[in-house]
Amino acid sequence: MAMAGNSQSISQSHPKNIIIMIGDGMGPAYTTAYRYYKENPNTEEMEQTVFDRLLVGMASTYPAKVSGLITDSAASATALSTGFKTYNGAVSVDVEKRPLQTLLQKAKSLGLSTGIAVSSQVNHATPAAFLTHNESRQNYNEIAESYINTDADVILGGGQRYFSTELIEKFTAKGYQHINEFSQLDSVTSPKVLGLFADVQLPWVIDDKEAKSLSKLTQKSLELLSQNPNGFVLLVEGSLIDWAGHSNDIATAMAEVDEFAYTIEIVEQFVRQQKDTLMLVTADHNTGGLSVGANGKYEWKPEVLHKVKASPDNIAASAIAADDWHSIVSDQLGFTPSAQEFSNLTNARMQGNKALAIALRKLIDLYSNTGWTSVGHTGLDVQVFAAGPGAKLFSGHQDNTEIAHKIFSLLPTRAFTNPSQ
Ligand SMILES: [Zn+2]
């Protein structure tokens, strides 16, 4: 009995698999807003979300001193993947630009499988900081080229434009199956895979609610990576929550959070079934200074957001292309703007797509009473969610670098003698 107890406590403290999930820019206001966005109006009680269910702690996100208090996604991803603070823009190099070992590199060296599944381009700051090193997140081509040396088993997301034919050939020569359509996912039954499904980022969830892109990529990653008996480390990122936050686009942001939450639920199910897998979910920083309620009014109206049929980007594009754009705008927004509001939209429409999209977002903010304080990041602490063996380690307040240290401590202490390669 004592033996069984011991082996159980060992397996509980050292998970076989680790799944790290990052909601880019998904500060606490996003998950609060999401709770009200998801609330069933036909029931008396407020339903819990997956975020409410899995919450264990909070994390600070400030970068290295040289970059002040507000982090970018590269510095925060470096903190989460290496345990070191660095300057904004750095991809897993320290302030002296020396490379730092990442969680995925360490896992690979121990004989585990590794992978990333993201909704941005695969070589964007967050996934890059888990796979490679570069002194600047802007060096997209260098970062893409460096992926050939990462030996990652699963690389799924967007970013076709950064992978030349020659580079793709190098991947296939190394045994990677290369795909660029979601319909091809079924044909992939074993690692390794390089799947690039968009020129840059994947389409907004709000513009194709049935696509379920991130959850499909994540499910495939779990299926492929589970084939390694030694275990795996997977990074999943809901990348575009941040992009919607930067453009202060609440309707688009809620749809992105919804798909990320659905993906978390799929991973949670895997964790509950496997019992040997840790899932750790957090945000890398807060974006936009989202406010649930604004302008001195005690109200927030998520029902407005449910009626918005497309991203303001897409609504603007349709409205600019059409003569009877008033009816298109009313139909796609789910409400009819007043005469004064239409006159403002007319002015914006004359300035082009971007100006009209901004005006539409402002109108959605007005009708839903949503507020924003910035088009950049803000310094708010972010939430930490976890389940599975080791989850308790992440409770209470911690710095984002400590999250990495804790995950490193959960990796196997010795390399497997039967590495997957
Ligand atoms: Zn950002």
GROMACS .gro file of C-alpha atoms and ligand atoms in nm:
model
  422
    1MET     CA    1   0.000   0.000   0.000
    2ALA     CA    2   0.282   0.238   0.092
    3MET     CA    3   0.448   0.161  -0.241
    4ALA     CA    4   0.133   0.239  -0.431
    5GLY     CA    5   0.096   0.564  -0.238
    6ASN     CA    6   0.453   0.661  -0.319
    7SER     CA    7   0.438   0.585  -0.686
    8GLN     CA    8   0.113   0.775  -0.705
    9SER     CA    9   0.262   1.082  -0.541
   10ILE     CA   10   0.559   1.064  -0.780
   11SER     CA   11   0.335   1.043  -1.082
   12GLN     CA   12   0.133   1.332  -0.942
   13SER     CA   13   0.436   1.554  -0.901
   14HIS     CA   14   0.597   1.471  -1.237
   15PRO     CA   15   0.345   1.478  -1.518
   16LYS     CA   16   0.426   1.279  -1.829
   17ASN     CA   17   0.287   1.547  -2.060
   18ILE     CA   18   0.272   1.925  -2.019
   19ILE     CA   19   0.040   2.149  -2.219
   20ILE     CA   20   0.102   2.523  -2.194
   21MET     CA   21  -0.178   2.742  -2.326
   22ILE     CA   22  -0.142   3.117  -2.371
   23GLY     CA   23  -0.428   3.354  -2.440
   24ASP     CA   24  -0.227   3.636  -2.594
   25GLY     CA   25  -0.331   3.963  -2.431
   26MET     CA   26  -0.609   3.789  -2.238
   27GLY     CA   27  -0.604   3.989  -1.913
   28PRO     CA   28  -0.869   3.942  -1.641
   29ALA     CA   29  -1.121   4.179  -1.804
   30TYR     CA   30  -1.141   3.944  -2.104
   31THR     CA   31  -1.233   3.639  -1.898
   32THR     CA   32  -1.479   3.845  -1.690
   33ALA     CA   33  -1.641   3.983  -2.004
   34TYR     CA   34  -1.648   3.631  -2.145
   35ARG     CA   35  -1.845   3.503  -1.843
   36TYR     CA   36  -2.121   3.756  -1.909
   37TYR     CA   37  -2.095   3.701  -2.285
   38LYS     CA   38  -2.158   3.329  -2.229
   39GLU     CA   39  -2.430   3.366  -1.967
   40ASN     CA   40  -2.752   3.191  -2.053
   41PRO     CA   41  -3.026   3.457  -2.022
   42ASN     CA   42  -3.288   3.184  -1.971
   43THR     CA   43  -3.148   3.070  -1.637
   44GLU     CA   44  -3.147   3.242  -1.301
   45GLU     CA   45  -2.784   3.165  -1.208
   46MET     CA   46  -2.462   3.292  -1.364
   47GLU     CA   47  -2.294   2.995  -1.531
   48GLN     CA   48  -1.924   2.930  -1.460
   49THR     CA   49  -1.679   2.937  -1.748
   50VAL     CA   50  -1.380   2.711  -1.796
   51PHE     CA   51  -1.171   3.003  -1.669
   52ASP     CA   52  -1.368   3.021  -1.342
   53ARG     CA   53  -1.332   2.647  -1.303
   54LEU     CA   54  -0.955   2.626  -1.361
   55LEU     CA   55  -0.832   2.946  -1.191
   56VAL     CA   56  -0.544   2.885  -0.947
   57GLY     CA   57  -0.338   3.205  -0.929
   58MET     CA   58  -0.206   3.527  -1.075
   59ALA     CA   59   0.119   3.631  -1.240
   60SER     CA   60   0.306   3.957  -1.290
   61THR     CA   61   0.430   4.021  -1.644
   62TYR     CA   62   0.684   4.307  -1.628
   63PRO     CA   63   0.988   4.270  -1.857
   64ALA     CA   64   1.358   4.333  -1.780
   65LYS     CA   65   1.419   4.676  -1.622
   66VAL     CA   66   1.559   4.817  -1.944
   67SER     CA   67   1.208   4.791  -2.097
   68GLY     CA   68   1.013   4.942  -1.807
   69LEU     CA   69   0.698   4.785  -1.667
   70ILE     CA   70   0.489   4.702  -1.973
   71THR     CA   71   0.591   4.388  -2.157
   72ASP     CA   72   0.553   4.290  -2.520
   73SER     CA   73   0.471   3.936  -2.629
   74ALA     CA   74   0.832   3.842  -2.703
   75ALA     CA   75   0.969   3.935  -2.360
   76SER     CA   76   0.675   3.774  -2.179
   77ALA     CA   77   0.695   3.456  -2.387
   78THR     CA   78   1.068   3.445  -2.311
   79ALA     CA   79   0.986   3.470  -1.940
   80LEU     CA   80   0.730   3.188  -1.968
   81SER     CA   81   0.952   2.964  -2.178
   82THR     CA   82   1.295   3.022  -2.020
   83GLY     CA   83   1.236   3.171  -1.674
   84PHE     CA   84   1.438   3.484  -1.756
   85LYS     CA   85   1.325   3.842  -1.797
   86THR     CA   86   1.450   4.018  -2.106
   87TYR     CA   87   1.396   4.331  -2.315
   88ASN     CA   88   1.084   4.385  -2.524
   89GLY     CA   89   1.127   4.232  -2.869
   90ALA     CA   90   1.373   3.962  -2.754
   91VAL     CA   91   1.299   3.605  -2.855
   92SER     CA   92   1.450   3.385  -2.583
   93VAL     CA   93   1.777   3.576  -2.560
   94ASP     CA   94   1.879   3.763  -2.245
   95VAL     CA   95   1.948   4.137  -2.217
   96GLU     CA   96   2.301   4.067  -2.349
   97LYS     CA   97   2.141   3.885  -2.646
   98ARG     CA   98   2.273   3.546  -2.534
   99PRO     CA   99   2.044   3.251  -2.613
  100LEU     CA  100   1.843   3.103  -2.326
  101GLN     CA  101   1.734   2.740  -2.316
  102THR     CA  102   1.358   2.709  -2.366
  103LEU     CA  103   1.117   2.457  -2.215
  104LEU     CA  104   1.059   2.294  -2.553
  105GLN     CA  105   1.432   2.265  -2.621
  106LYS     CA  106   1.491   2.109  -2.279
  107ALA     CA  107   1.199   1.870  -2.330
  108LYS     CA  108   1.336   1.769  -2.670
  109SER     CA  109   1.683   1.704  -2.524
  110LEU     CA  110   1.523   1.473  -2.266
  111GLY     CA  111   1.352   1.261  -2.532
  112LEU     CA  112   1.005   1.414  -2.515
  113SER     CA  113   0.811   1.525  -2.820
  114THR     CA  114   0.738   1.895  -2.868
  115GLY     CA  115   0.489   2.098  -3.064
  116ILE     CA  116   0.312   2.428  -3.117
  117ALA     CA  117  -0.044   2.501  -3.231
  118VAL     CA  118  -0.129   2.870  -3.273
  119SER     CA  119  -0.369   3.101  -3.456
  120SER     CA  120  -0.102   3.355  -3.556
  121GLN     CA  121   0.179   3.279  -3.797
  122VAL     CA  122   0.386   2.998  -3.643
  123ASN     CA  123   0.694   3.223  -3.632
  124HIS     CA  124   0.520   3.499  -3.433
  125ALA     CA  125   0.674   3.617  -3.105
  126THR     CA  126   0.507   3.376  -2.862
  127PRO     CA  127   0.563   3.042  -3.040
  128ALA     CA  128   0.908   3.163  -3.154
  129ALA     CA  129   1.018   3.220  -2.795
  130PHE     CA  130   0.931   2.858  -2.713
  131LEU     CA  131   1.115   2.711  -3.012
  132THR     CA  132   1.409   2.931  -3.101
  133HIS     CA  133   1.621   3.239  -3.027
  134ASN     CA  134   1.650   3.572  -3.202
  135GLU     CA  135   1.752   3.918  -3.095
  136SER     CA  136   1.435   4.055  -3.258
  137ARG     CA  137   1.083   3.922  -3.305
  138GLN     CA  138   1.075   4.120  -3.631
  139ASN     CA  139   1.323   3.882  -3.797
  140TYR     CA  140   1.038   3.664  -3.922
  141ASN     CA  141   1.234   3.496  -4.201
  142GLU     CA  142   1.531   3.410  -3.980
  143ILE     CA  143   1.295   3.273  -3.717
  144ALA     CA  144   1.112   3.057  -3.973
  145GLU     CA  145   1.443   2.926  -4.109
  146SER     CA  146   1.566   2.842  -3.760
  147TYR     CA  147   1.265   2.613  -3.704
  148ILE     CA  148   1.432   2.349  -3.920
  149ASN     CA  149   1.682   2.298  -3.636
  150THR     CA  150   1.426   2.278  -3.354
  151ASP     CA  151   1.327   1.920  -3.431
  152ALA     CA  152   0.975   2.012  -3.315
  153ASP     CA  153   0.733   1.731  -3.396
  154VAL     CA  154   0.427   1.944  -3.459
  155ILE     CA  155   0.423   2.297  -3.606
  156LEU     CA  156   0.067   2.412  -3.680
  157GLY     CA  157  -0.067   2.762  -3.749
  158GLY     CA  158  -0.040   3.035  -4.013
  159GLY     CA  159   0.258   3.191  -4.190
  160GLN     CA  160   0.290   3.047  -4.543
  161ARG     CA  161   0.461   3.364  -4.666
  162TYR     CA  162   0.761   3.308  -4.439
  163PHE     CA  163   0.828   2.954  -4.564
  164SER     CA  164   0.984   2.955  -4.910
  165THR     CA  165   0.970   2.651  -5.137
  166GLU     CA  166   1.336   2.583  -5.054
  167LEU     CA  167   1.266   2.599  -4.683
  168ILE     CA  168   0.964   2.367  -4.716
  169GLU     CA  169   1.188   2.124  -4.906
  170LYS     CA  170   1.431   2.124  -4.615
  171PHE     CA  171   1.144   2.032  -4.383
  172THR     CA  172   1.018   1.751  -4.605
  173ALA     CA  173   1.375   1.620  -4.642
  174LYS     CA  174   1.382   1.599  -4.263
  175GLY     CA  175   1.070   1.384  -4.265
  176TYR     CA  176   0.805   1.650  -4.211
  177GLN     CA  177   0.469   1.613  -4.380
  178HIS     CA  178   0.381   1.957  -4.516
  179ILE     CA  179   0.013   2.055  -4.540
  180ASN     CA  180  -0.168   2.383  -4.600
  181GLU     CA  181  -0.540   2.293  -4.583
  182PHE     CA  182  -0.743   2.198  -4.278
  183SER     CA  183  -0.895   1.914  -4.480
  184GLN     CA  184  -0.547   1.757  -4.498
  185LEU     CA  185  -0.523   1.724  -4.119
  186ASP     CA  186  -0.689   1.381  -4.134
  187SER     CA  187  -0.413   1.255  -4.362
  188VAL     CA  188  -0.154   1.322  -4.092
  189THR     CA  189  -0.138   1.018  -3.867
  190SER     CA  190   0.212   1.046  -3.722
  191PRO     CA  191   0.468   1.320  -3.654
  192LYS     CA  192   0.636   1.520  -3.790
  193VAL     CA  193   0.411   1.779  -3.943
  194LEU     CA  194   0.447   2.137  -4.065
  195GLY     CA  195   0.096   2.273  -4.124
  196LEU     CA  196   0.061   2.631  -4.249
  197PHE     CA  197  -0.303   2.720  -4.308
  198ALA     CA  198  -0.289   3.091  -4.393
  199ASP     CA  199  -0.058   3.344  -4.553
  200VAL     CA  200  -0.007   3.514  -4.215
  201GLN     CA  201  -0.258   3.464  -3.930
  202LEU     CA  202  -0.567   3.240  -3.940
  203PRO     CA  203  -0.901   3.414  -4.018
  204TRP     CA  204  -1.094   3.577  -3.734
  205VAL     CA  205  -1.319   3.329  -3.553
  206ILE     CA  206  -1.613   3.573  -3.581
  207ASP     CA  207  -1.589   3.552  -3.961
  208ASP     CA  208  -1.608   3.173  -3.965
  209LYS     CA  209  -1.761   3.042  -3.644
  210GLU     CA  210  -1.780   2.684  -3.773
  211ALA     CA  211  -1.408   2.660  -3.855
  212LYS     CA  212  -1.300   2.578  -3.497
  213SER     CA  213  -0.945   2.616  -3.621
  214LEU     CA  214  -0.745   2.635  -3.298
  215SER     CA  215  -0.930   2.347  -3.135
  216LYS     CA  216  -0.882   2.130  -3.445
  217LEU     CA  217  -0.509   2.204  -3.451
  218THR     CA  218  -0.484   2.133  -3.080
  219GLN     CA  219  -0.674   1.806  -3.105
  220LYS     CA  220  -0.446   1.689  -3.386
  221SER     CA  221  -0.140   1.793  -3.184
  222LEU     CA  222  -0.257   1.585  -2.886
  223GLU     CA  223  -0.318   1.286  -3.111
  224LEU     CA  224   0.027   1.307  -3.273
  225LEU     CA  225   0.235   1.397  -2.968
  226SER     CA  226   0.072   1.127  -2.751
  227GLN     CA  227   0.245   0.869  -2.968
  228ASN     CA  228   0.571   0.928  -2.781
  229PRO     CA  229   0.570   0.698  -2.474
  230ASN     CA  230   0.814   0.937  -2.304
  231GLY     CA  231   0.563   1.222  -2.310
  232PHE     CA  232   0.544   1.563  -2.471
  233VAL     CA  233   0.534   1.938  -2.418
  234LEU     CA  234   0.286   2.132  -2.631
  235LEU     CA  235   0.236   2.508  -2.661
  236VAL     CA  236  -0.109   2.628  -2.769
  237GLU     CA  237  -0.172   2.997  -2.828
  238GLY     CA  238  -0.496   3.186  -2.883
  239SER     CA  239  -0.288   3.447  -3.059
  240LEU     CA  240  -0.553   3.672  -3.204
  241ILE     CA  241  -0.721   3.772  -2.877
  242ASP     CA  242  -0.433   4.019  -2.855
  243TRP     CA  243  -0.477   4.140  -3.213
  244ALA     CA  244  -0.846   4.212  -3.148
  245GLY     CA  245  -0.745   4.391  -2.827
  246HIS     CA  246  -0.496   4.610  -3.013
  247SER     CA  247  -0.775   4.726  -3.243
  248ASN     CA  248  -1.017   4.766  -2.949
  249ASP     CA  249  -1.255   4.522  -3.114
  250ILE     CA  250  -1.476   4.366  -2.846
  251ALA     CA  251  -1.699   4.156  -3.074
  252THR     CA  252  -1.398   4.000  -3.247
  253ALA     CA  253  -1.214   3.957  -2.915
  254MET     CA  254  -1.504   3.768  -2.753
  255ALA     CA  255  -1.523   3.528  -3.049
  256GLU     CA  256  -1.148   3.464  -3.023
  257VAL     CA  257  -1.174   3.403  -2.645
  258ASP     CA  258  -1.467   3.168  -2.714
  259GLU     CA  259  -1.260   2.947  -2.944
  260PHE     CA  260  -0.967   2.958  -2.700
  261ALA     CA  261  -1.203   2.856  -2.416
  262TYR     CA  262  -1.339   2.571  -2.627
  263THR     CA  263  -0.981   2.460  -2.695
  264ILE     CA  264  -0.907   2.470  -2.321
  265GLU     CA  265  -1.210   2.246  -2.263
  266ILE     CA  266  -1.078   1.993  -2.512
  267VAL     CA  267  -0.741   1.993  -2.336
  268GLU     CA  268  -0.916   1.971  -1.998
  269GLN     CA  269  -1.096   1.659  -2.117
  270PHE     CA  270  -0.763   1.508  -2.226
  271VAL     CA  271  -0.614   1.593  -1.884
  272ARG     CA  272  -0.909   1.435  -1.698
  273GLN     CA  273  -0.885   1.118  -1.907
  274GLN     CA  274  -0.507   1.074  -1.912
  275LYS     CA  275  -0.443   1.171  -1.547
  276ASP     CA  276  -0.070   1.206  -1.627
  277THR     CA  277  -0.091   1.543  -1.803
  278LEU     CA  278  -0.053   1.893  -1.662
  279MET     CA  279  -0.228   2.182  -1.832
  280LEU     CA  280  -0.120   2.536  -1.752
  281VAL     CA  281  -0.314   2.826  -1.900
  282THR     CA  282  -0.223   3.193  -1.869
  283ALA     CA  283  -0.198   3.519  -2.059
  284ASP     CA  284   0.133   3.677  -2.154
  285HIS     CA  285   0.003   4.028  -2.070
  286ASN     CA  286  -0.312   4.238  -2.087
  287THR     CA  287  -0.405   4.422  -2.408
  288GLY     CA  288  -0.609   4.735  -2.472
  289GLY     CA  289  -0.713   4.813  -2.115
  290LEU     CA  290  -1.050   4.653  -2.182
  291SER     CA  291  -1.321   4.772  -1.945
  292VAL     CA  292  -1.642   4.579  -1.876
  293GLY     CA  293  -1.872   4.883  -1.856
  294ALA     CA  294  -1.770   5.241  -1.934
  295ASN     CA  295  -1.868   5.608  -1.950
  296GLY     CA  296  -2.003   5.626  -1.595
  297LYS     CA  297  -2.288   5.390  -1.678
  298TYR     CA  298  -2.358   5.081  -1.467
  299GLU     CA  299  -2.418   4.846  -1.755
  300TRP     CA  300  -2.250   4.612  -2.001
  301LYS     CA  301  -2.452   4.457  -2.280
  302PRO     CA  302  -2.297   4.140  -2.422
  303GLU     CA  303  -2.622   4.067  -2.608
  304VAL     CA  304  -2.517   4.341  -2.852
  305LEU     CA  305  -2.202   4.142  -2.933
  306HIS     CA  306  -2.389   3.820  -3.007
  307LYS     CA  307  -2.579   3.998  -3.284
  308VAL     CA  308  -2.265   4.121  -3.461
  309LYS     CA  309  -2.238   3.889  -3.762
  310ALA     CA  310  -1.884   3.963  -3.883
  311SER     CA  311  -1.564   4.138  -3.781
  312PRO     CA  312  -1.579   4.518  -3.822
  313ASP     CA  313  -1.290   4.469  -4.069
  314ASN     CA  314  -1.515   4.256  -4.288
  315ILE     CA  315  -1.825   4.469  -4.237
  316ALA     CA  316  -1.623   4.773  -4.346
  317ALA     CA  317  -1.496   4.593  -4.656
  318SER     CA  318  -1.852   4.491  -4.755
  319ALA     CA  319  -1.986   4.841  -4.684
  320ILE     CA  320  -1.722   5.008  -4.897
  321ALA     CA  321  -1.787   4.773  -5.189
  322ALA     CA  322  -2.166   4.824  -5.189
  323ASP     CA  323  -2.399   5.112  -5.279
  324ASP     CA  324  -2.676   5.013  -5.036
  325TRP     CA  325  -2.423   4.998  -4.755
  326HIS     CA  326  -2.664   5.126  -4.486
  327SER     CA  327  -2.865   4.803  -4.492
  328ILE     CA  328  -2.548   4.592  -4.497
  329VAL     CA  329  -2.411   4.773  -4.192
  330SER     CA  330  -2.739   4.744  -3.999
  331ASP     CA  331  -2.774   4.378  -4.088
  332GLN     CA  332  -2.414   4.287  -3.998
  333LEU     CA  333  -2.404   4.494  -3.678
  334GLY     CA  334  -2.737   4.356  -3.561
  335PHE     CA  335  -2.870   4.704  -3.480
  336THR     CA  336  -2.964   5.011  -3.684
  337PRO     CA  337  -2.743   5.313  -3.622
  338SER     CA  338  -2.917   5.650  -3.578
  339ALA     CA  339  -2.913   5.916  -3.851
  340GLN     CA  340  -2.634   6.100  -3.669
  341GLU     CA  341  -2.435   5.776  -3.634
  342PHE     CA  342  -2.481   5.699  -4.004
  343SER     CA  343  -2.355   6.045  -4.090
  344ASN     CA  344  -2.039   5.974  -3.884
  345LEU     CA  345  -2.003   5.640  -4.063
  346THR     CA  346  -2.039   5.817  -4.399
  347ASN     CA  347  -1.743   6.040  -4.315
  348ALA     CA  348  -1.538   5.741  -4.204
  349ARG     CA  349  -1.635   5.545  -4.516
  350MET     CA  350  -1.495   5.822  -4.734
  351GLN     CA  351  -1.159   5.782  -4.559
  352GLY     CA  352  -1.148   5.412  -4.642
  353ASN     CA  353  -1.166   5.066  -4.495
  354LYS     CA  354  -0.953   5.125  -4.186
  355ALA     CA  355  -1.136   5.440  -4.076
  356LEU     CA  356  -1.474   5.277  -4.128
  357ALA     CA  357  -1.372   4.968  -3.929
  358ILE     CA  358  -1.261   5.193  -3.642
  359ALA     CA  359  -1.592   5.383  -3.653
  360LEU     CA  360  -1.787   5.054  -3.650
  361ARG     CA  361  -1.589   4.929  -3.348
  362LYS     CA  362  -1.660   5.255  -3.164
  363LEU     CA  363  -2.029   5.210  -3.237
  364ILE     CA  364  -2.025   4.854  -3.103
  365ASP     CA  365  -1.848   4.987  -2.791
  366LEU     CA  366  -2.118   5.252  -2.752
  367TYR     CA  367  -2.408   5.009  -2.786
  368SER     CA  368  -2.249   4.746  -2.558
  369ASN     CA  369  -2.098   5.010  -2.322
  370THR     CA  370  -1.747   4.866  -2.357
  371GLY     CA  371  -1.439   5.073  -2.269
  372TRP     CA  372  -1.070   5.070  -2.368
  373THR     CA  373  -0.775   5.272  -2.241
  374SER     CA  374  -0.505   5.187  -2.495
  375VAL     CA  375  -0.433   5.036  -2.835
  376GLY     CA  376  -0.125   4.876  -2.679
  377HIS     CA  377  -0.051   4.651  -2.384
  378THR     CA  378  -0.111   4.742  -2.020
  379GLY     CA  379   0.069   4.626  -1.706
  380LEU     CA  380  -0.209   4.436  -1.531
  381ASP     CA  381  -0.128   4.103  -1.367
  382VAL     CA  382  -0.276   3.806  -1.551
  383GLN     CA  383  -0.453   3.495  -1.431
  384VAL     CA  384  -0.309   3.147  -1.409
  385PHE     CA  385  -0.525   2.841  -1.465
  386ALA     CA  386  -0.414   2.482  -1.419
  387ALA     CA  387  -0.528   2.122  -1.385
  388GLY     CA  388  -0.356   1.786  -1.357
  389PRO     CA  389  -0.047   1.668  -1.169
  390GLY     CA  390   0.155   1.965  -1.042
  391ALA     CA  391  -0.131   2.215  -1.086
  392LYS     CA  392  -0.118   2.321  -0.720
  393LEU     CA  393   0.236   2.456  -0.770
  394PHE     CA  394   0.090   2.749  -0.960
  395SER     CA  395  -0.152   2.873  -0.694
  396GLY     CA  396  -0.133   3.221  -0.544
  397HIS     CA  397   0.072   3.510  -0.677
  398GLN     CA  398   0.385   3.447  -0.882
  399ASP     CA  399   0.600   3.617  -1.141
  400ASN     CA  400   0.577   3.493  -1.498
  401THR     CA  401   0.941   3.374  -1.478
  402GLU     CA  402   0.845   3.152  -1.182
  403ILE     CA  403   0.587   2.978  -1.399
  404ALA     CA  404   0.871   2.864  -1.624
  405HIS     CA  405   1.089   2.760  -1.327
  406LYS     CA  406   0.802   2.550  -1.192
  407ILE     CA  407   0.743   2.383  -1.527
  408PHE     CA  408   1.117   2.313  -1.567
  409SER     CA  409   1.106   2.148  -1.223
  410LEU     CA  410   0.830   1.918  -1.347
  411LEU     CA  411   1.026   1.791  -1.646
  412PRO     CA  412   1.195   1.450  -1.611
  413THR     CA  413   1.523   1.477  -1.419
  414ARG     CA  414   1.708   1.246  -1.658
  415ALA     CA  415   1.692   1.195  -2.033
  416PHE     CA  416   1.502   0.891  -2.153
  417THR     CA  417   1.726   0.619  -2.291
  418ASN     CA  418   1.476   0.558  -2.570
  419PRO     CA  419   1.446   0.905  -2.719
  420SER     CA  420   1.175   0.935  -2.977
  421GLN     CA  421   1.425   1.015  -3.252
  422ZN      ZN  422   0.012   4.250  -2.843
   0.00000   0.00000   0.00000
